[in-house]
Amino acid sequence: MARVLRVARSSSLFGFGSRFYSTSAEEASHASPFLHGGGASRVLAKDRNVQWVFLGCPGVGKGTYASRLSTLLGVPHIATGDLVREELASSGPLSRQLSEIVNQGKLVSDEIIVNLLSKRLEAGEAKGESGFILDGFPRTMRQAEILGDVTDIDLVVNLKLPEEVLVDKCLGRRTCNQCGKGFNVAHINLKGENGKPAISMDPLLPPPQCMSKLITRADDTEEVVKARLHIYNETSQPLEEYYRSKGKLMEFDLPGGIPESWPRLLEALRLDDYEEKQSAAA
């Protein structure tokens, strides 16, 4: 197995997990309809930043919300896909090995991913970084167990959307082949039925200079997207149960696009007043 660095558990800005995560009966009775498993405690321990994981199906918006929280809390947003791309672009020791794996269409091994993550956490600690938000990792039980040997996780946020919304979002993804920015042309308007709320999401359209340069991922077809979602749902269930049994899983049903979901997510994480204080201090 690849060498992994055990990152010492520093303190936590917001306490979660079996020892830190608590929701009183009164809080639970007022729980958000978008939240499963209770909200996050307002217990504060100011000597350490959060160490969180964001999970969710492809296209649910993990990167979007992880990035926003990263900025709000002042902690690094670490996506393992970015780590792989950065290593491929470098002349590092794993670059050639990764290049061969990717060119052959194979999956990058757990050991390599955790090795890259360990290096990133070690480099961040050396620079004085505190805490992190992991985006889309771990994906399997084995990865979760290895991650547990590398560092401690306070909270796992599992973002959820109905499958038909996820399919529409994935099929609407576009990238500008000049500037590289991502957009989404899907206009989602799912009617509420059988007790489920309606979901509306406006498209994220590009500026005029990018409109004629949009490209679609070759694998963003309905058949492939549904297959990816099916595989994800099968492999994620044991992972979700693993973190649920540890009292660290918070499942959050996104009620719509960013304007609707962001304030609700902050409320579920007990950060709604934190953003206001940050804005007032700016």
Short mmCIF file of C-alpha atoms in Angstrom, two decimals:
data_model
loop_
_atom_site.label_atom_id
_atom_site.label_comp_id
_atom_site.label_asym_id
_atom_site.label_seq_id
_atom_site.Cartn_x
_atom_site.Cartn_y
_atom_site.Cartn_z
CA MET A 1 0.00 0.00 0.00
CA ALA A 2 1.12 3.52 -0.69
CA ARG A 3 2.51 5.41 2.26
CA VAL A 4 -0.10 7.59 3.91
CA LEU A 5 0.44 10.51 6.23
CA ARG A 6 -1.57 10.60 9.41
CA VAL A 7 -2.68 14.21 9.81
CA ALA A 8 -3.05 15.10 13.43
CA ARG A 9 -6.53 16.01 14.54
CA SER A 10 -6.41 19.63 15.43
CA SER A 11 -9.39 21.39 16.93
CA SER A 12 -12.75 22.05 15.27
CA LEU A 13 -14.45 25.34 14.59
CA PHE A 14 -17.79 23.54 14.52
CA GLY A 15 -18.17 20.27 16.43
CA PHE A 16 -19.68 17.23 14.74
CA GLY A 17 -19.50 13.46 14.95
CA SER A 18 -20.44 11.21 17.85
CA ARG A 19 -18.72 13.45 20.41
CA PHE A 20 -19.52 16.84 18.90
CA TYR A 21 -22.69 16.41 16.83
CA SER A 22 -25.90 16.92 18.80
CA THR A 23 -29.43 17.94 18.02
CA SER A 24 -31.78 18.56 20.94
CA ALA A 25 -35.38 17.35 20.90
CA GLU A 26 -36.53 20.94 20.47
CA GLU A 27 -34.16 21.46 17.52
CA ALA A 28 -35.22 18.18 15.96
CA SER A 29 -38.90 19.14 16.16
CA HIS A 30 -38.10 22.20 14.03
CA ALA A 31 -35.82 20.36 11.60
CA SER A 32 -35.78 21.51 8.01
CA PRO A 33 -37.86 19.39 5.57
CA PHE A 34 -34.74 19.25 3.38
CA LEU A 35 -32.66 17.67 6.15
CA HIS A 36 -32.37 14.02 7.20
CA GLY A 37 -30.54 13.05 10.36
CA GLY A 38 -30.80 16.36 12.18
CA GLY A 39 -28.97 19.63 11.78
CA ALA A 40 -25.51 20.50 12.97
CA SER A 41 -24.88 21.59 16.52
CA ARG A 42 -23.96 25.19 17.28
CA VAL A 43 -21.23 23.95 19.62
CA LEU A 44 -18.14 26.02 18.87
CA ALA A 45 -14.52 25.13 19.55
CA LYS A 46 -12.58 28.01 18.11
CA ASP A 47 -9.15 26.40 17.96
CA ARG A 48 -9.69 24.26 14.86
CA ASN A 49 -11.37 24.48 11.48
CA VAL A 50 -13.80 21.97 9.99
CA GLN A 51 -12.79 18.67 8.39
CA TRP A 52 -15.75 17.79 6.20
CA VAL A 53 -16.60 15.53 3.27
CA PHE A 54 -19.17 16.30 0.56
CA LEU A 55 -20.88 13.34 -1.12
CA GLY A 56 -23.57 13.12 -3.78
CA CYS A 57 -24.44 11.77 -7.21
CA PRO A 58 -22.66 13.06 -10.32
CA GLY A 59 -24.12 16.44 -11.23
CA VAL A 60 -25.66 17.19 -7.83
CA GLY A 61 -23.42 20.21 -7.22
CA LYS A 62 -20.87 18.98 -4.67
CA GLY A 63 -18.12 21.21 -6.05
CA THR A 64 -20.33 24.29 -6.13
CA TYR A 65 -21.40 24.13 -2.49
CA ALA A 66 -18.06 22.82 -1.19
CA SER A 67 -16.32 25.74 -2.90
CA ARG A 68 -18.73 28.29 -1.42
CA LEU A 69 -18.29 26.88 2.08
CA SER A 70 -14.53 26.81 1.58
CA THR A 71 -14.57 30.54 0.92
CA LEU A 72 -16.95 31.27 3.78
CA LEU A 73 -14.99 29.28 6.38
CA GLY A 74 -11.50 29.96 5.08
CA VAL A 75 -10.58 26.30 4.61
CA PRO A 76 -9.21 24.61 1.47
CA HIS A 77 -11.61 22.90 -0.94
CA ILE A 78 -9.91 19.69 -2.08
CA ALA A 79 -11.30 17.74 -5.03
CA THR A 80 -9.43 14.52 -5.78
CA GLY A 81 -10.10 14.95 -9.50
CA ASP A 82 -8.18 18.22 -9.39
CA LEU A 83 -5.31 16.51 -7.57
CA VAL A 84 -5.07 13.91 -10.34
CA ARG A 85 -5.12 16.57 -13.06
CA GLU A 86 -2.46 18.63 -11.25
CA GLU A 87 -0.20 15.59 -10.90
CA LEU A 88 -0.67 14.71 -14.58
CA ALA A 89 0.39 18.24 -15.55
CA SER A 90 3.47 18.08 -13.34
CA SER A 91 6.72 16.18 -13.56
CA GLY A 92 6.06 14.51 -10.21
CA PRO A 93 6.87 10.89 -9.43
CA LEU A 94 3.33 9.69 -10.12
CA SER A 95 2.81 11.65 -13.33
CA ARG A 96 3.99 8.94 -15.75
CA GLN A 97 2.14 6.18 -13.90
CA LEU A 98 -1.06 8.22 -13.83
CA SER A 99 -0.73 9.07 -17.51
CA GLU A 100 -0.55 5.38 -18.42
CA ILE A 101 -3.58 4.56 -16.26
CA VAL A 102 -5.70 7.37 -17.69
CA ASN A 103 -4.67 6.68 -21.30
CA GLN A 104 -5.67 3.04 -20.88
CA GLY A 105 -9.06 4.04 -19.52
CA LYS A 106 -8.43 2.37 -16.17
CA LEU A 107 -9.52 3.57 -12.74
CA VAL A 108 -6.94 5.27 -10.58
CA SER A 109 -6.25 3.04 -7.58
CA ASP A 110 -7.27 3.92 -4.04
CA GLU A 111 -3.62 3.92 -2.98
CA ILE A 112 -2.63 6.52 -5.57
CA ILE A 113 -5.59 8.76 -4.73
CA VAL A 114 -4.87 8.61 -1.00
CA ASN A 115 -1.17 9.20 -1.68
CA LEU A 116 -2.03 12.40 -3.57
CA LEU A 117 -4.45 13.44 -0.84
CA SER A 118 -1.87 12.81 1.87
CA LYS A 119 0.67 14.95 0.03
CA ARG A 120 -1.89 17.74 -0.34
CA LEU A 121 -2.83 17.66 3.35
CA GLU A 122 0.83 17.57 4.38
CA ALA A 123 1.63 20.54 2.12
CA GLY A 124 -1.34 22.46 3.49
CA GLU A 125 -0.33 21.80 7.07
CA ALA A 126 3.19 23.04 6.30
CA LYS A 127 1.66 26.28 4.96
CA GLY A 128 -0.41 26.73 8.09
CA GLU A 129 -3.73 25.60 6.64
CA SER A 130 -6.31 24.40 9.13
CA GLY A 131 -9.16 22.11 8.17
CA PHE A 132 -10.48 21.12 4.73
CA ILE A 133 -13.57 20.22 2.72
CA LEU A 134 -13.16 17.09 0.58
CA ASP A 135 -15.24 16.97 -2.59
CA GLY A 136 -16.40 13.55 -3.82
CA PHE A 137 -14.01 11.45 -1.77
CA PRO A 138 -14.29 8.81 -0.43
CA ARG A 139 -16.43 6.96 -2.96
CA THR A 140 -16.17 3.43 -1.57
CA MET A 141 -15.92 1.71 1.79
CA ARG A 142 -12.27 0.88 1.18
CA GLN A 143 -11.50 4.52 0.48
CA ALA A 144 -13.37 5.56 3.64
CA GLU A 145 -11.35 3.12 5.74
CA ILE A 146 -8.05 4.31 4.24
CA LEU A 147 -9.11 7.93 4.73
CA GLY A 148 -9.77 7.13 8.39
CA ASP A 149 -6.09 6.15 8.69
CA VAL A 150 -5.03 9.45 7.13
CA THR A 151 -7.14 11.98 9.02
CA ASP A 152 -10.31 12.50 11.07
CA ILE A 153 -13.61 13.50 9.48
CA ASP A 154 -16.08 15.59 11.49
CA LEU A 155 -19.09 15.65 9.18
CA VAL A 156 -20.20 14.07 5.90
CA VAL A 157 -22.74 16.13 3.92
CA ASN A 158 -24.68 14.04 1.42
CA LEU A 159 -26.41 16.27 -1.17
CA LYS A 160 -29.48 14.79 -2.85
CA LEU A 161 -31.67 15.52 -5.86
CA PRO A 162 -34.29 13.41 -7.69
CA GLU A 163 -32.83 11.30 -10.50
CA GLU A 164 -34.77 13.09 -13.25
CA VAL A 165 -33.32 16.43 -12.10
CA LEU A 166 -29.80 14.98 -12.01
CA VAL A 167 -30.20 13.60 -15.54
CA ASP A 168 -31.43 16.97 -16.86
CA LYS A 169 -28.56 18.79 -15.11
CA CYS A 170 -25.95 16.44 -16.57
CA LEU A 171 -27.44 16.65 -20.08
CA GLY A 172 -27.45 20.46 -19.81
CA ARG A 173 -23.75 20.77 -18.94
CA ARG A 174 -21.66 22.80 -21.37
CA THR A 175 -18.05 23.99 -21.36
CA CYS A 176 -16.55 26.92 -23.26
CA ASN A 177 -13.69 25.50 -25.33
CA GLN A 178 -11.90 28.85 -25.15
CA CYS A 179 -12.07 30.02 -21.52
CA GLY A 180 -12.74 26.58 -20.00
CA LYS A 181 -15.62 27.75 -17.79
CA GLY A 182 -18.61 25.49 -17.21
CA PHE A 183 -22.25 26.40 -17.77
CA ASN A 184 -25.63 24.67 -17.79
CA VAL A 185 -28.39 25.29 -20.31
CA ALA A 186 -31.02 23.12 -18.60
CA HIS A 187 -34.15 24.86 -17.35
CA ILE A 188 -35.54 22.55 -14.68
CA ASN A 189 -39.11 22.81 -13.47
CA LEU A 190 -40.15 19.63 -11.65
CA LYS A 191 -43.71 19.68 -10.38
CA GLY A 192 -44.38 18.60 -6.82
CA GLU A 193 -46.42 15.43 -6.42
CA ASN A 194 -47.01 12.59 -3.95
CA GLY A 195 -45.86 14.76 -1.08
CA LYS A 196 -42.58 15.68 -2.79
CA PRO A 197 -41.80 19.39 -3.23
CA ALA A 198 -41.48 21.09 -6.60
CA ILE A 199 -37.95 21.89 -7.76
CA SER A 200 -37.09 24.79 -10.05
CA MET A 201 -33.63 25.67 -11.35
CA ASP A 202 -32.78 28.42 -13.78
CA PRO A 203 -30.10 27.76 -16.41
CA LEU A 204 -26.58 29.04 -15.88
CA LEU A 205 -26.09 30.64 -19.27
CA PRO A 206 -22.74 31.78 -20.68
CA PRO A 207 -21.87 35.36 -21.66
CA PRO A 208 -22.32 36.25 -25.34
CA GLN A 209 -18.62 35.73 -26.15
CA CYS A 210 -18.81 32.08 -25.04
CA MET A 211 -22.18 31.19 -26.57
CA SER A 212 -20.80 29.96 -29.90
CA LYS A 213 -17.91 28.09 -28.28
CA LEU A 214 -19.87 25.70 -26.06
CA ILE A 215 -19.07 22.00 -26.18
CA THR A 216 -20.71 18.97 -24.56
CA ARG A 217 -18.93 16.10 -22.86
CA ALA A 218 -18.96 13.03 -25.11
CA ASP A 219 -20.24 10.86 -22.25
CA ASP A 220 -23.08 13.19 -21.29
CA THR A 221 -25.77 11.10 -22.97
CA GLU A 222 -28.96 10.00 -21.20
CA GLU A 223 -27.95 6.33 -21.31
CA VAL A 224 -24.47 6.95 -19.89
CA VAL A 225 -25.68 9.43 -17.26
CA LYS A 226 -28.33 7.00 -15.96
CA ALA A 227 -25.76 4.20 -15.87
CA ARG A 228 -23.37 6.41 -13.84
CA LEU A 229 -26.15 7.28 -11.39
CA HIS A 230 -27.08 3.60 -11.02
CA ILE A 231 -23.48 2.62 -10.28
CA TYR A 232 -23.07 5.51 -7.84
CA ASN A 233 -26.25 4.59 -5.93
CA GLU A 234 -25.14 0.97 -5.61
CA THR A 235 -21.64 1.77 -4.35
CA SER A 236 -22.65 4.70 -2.12
CA GLN A 237 -25.20 2.90 0.05
CA PRO A 238 -22.64 1.03 2.22
CA LEU A 239 -20.57 4.24 2.46
CA GLU A 240 -23.55 6.27 3.61
CA GLU A 241 -24.47 3.63 6.18
CA TYR A 242 -20.87 3.56 7.43
CA TYR A 243 -20.88 7.29 8.20
CA ARG A 244 -24.48 7.17 9.44
CA SER A 245 -23.52 4.53 12.01
CA LYS A 246 -20.77 6.86 13.24
CA GLY A 247 -23.24 9.73 13.66
CA LYS A 248 -21.44 11.82 11.03
CA LEU A 249 -23.84 11.72 8.05
CA MET A 250 -26.09 14.65 7.25
CA GLU A 251 -28.37 14.10 4.24
CA PHE A 252 -29.61 17.26 2.60
CA ASP A 253 -32.28 17.43 -0.11
CA LEU A 254 -31.51 20.41 -2.33
CA PRO A 255 -34.75 22.41 -2.72
CA GLY A 256 -33.72 24.06 -5.98
CA GLY A 257 -30.86 26.03 -7.47
CA ILE A 258 -28.22 28.02 -5.60
CA PRO A 259 -30.54 30.92 -4.57
CA GLU A 260 -32.92 28.49 -2.85
CA SER A 261 -30.44 25.88 -1.62
CA TRP A 262 -27.55 27.96 -0.28
CA PRO A 263 -29.40 29.65 2.62
CA ARG A 264 -31.11 26.36 3.50
CA LEU A 265 -27.78 24.54 3.57
CA LEU A 266 -26.25 27.23 5.80
CA GLU A 267 -29.23 26.88 8.13
CA ALA A 268 -28.81 23.10 8.26
CA LEU A 269 -25.12 23.52 9.05
CA ARG A 270 -25.93 26.15 11.68
CA LEU A 271 -23.93 28.69 9.69
CA ASP A 272 -26.71 31.08 8.73
CA ASP A 273 -25.64 33.68 11.30
CA TYR A 274 -21.95 33.02 10.59
CA GLU A 275 -22.29 34.34 7.01
CA GLU A 276 -24.01 37.46 8.30
CA LYS A 277 -21.20 38.11 10.78
CA GLN A 278 -18.57 37.60 8.08
CA SER A 279 -20.37 40.03 5.76
CA ALA A 280 -20.67 42.62 8.52
CA ALA A 281 -16.98 42.35 9.31
CA ALA A 282 -15.90 42.68 5.66
#
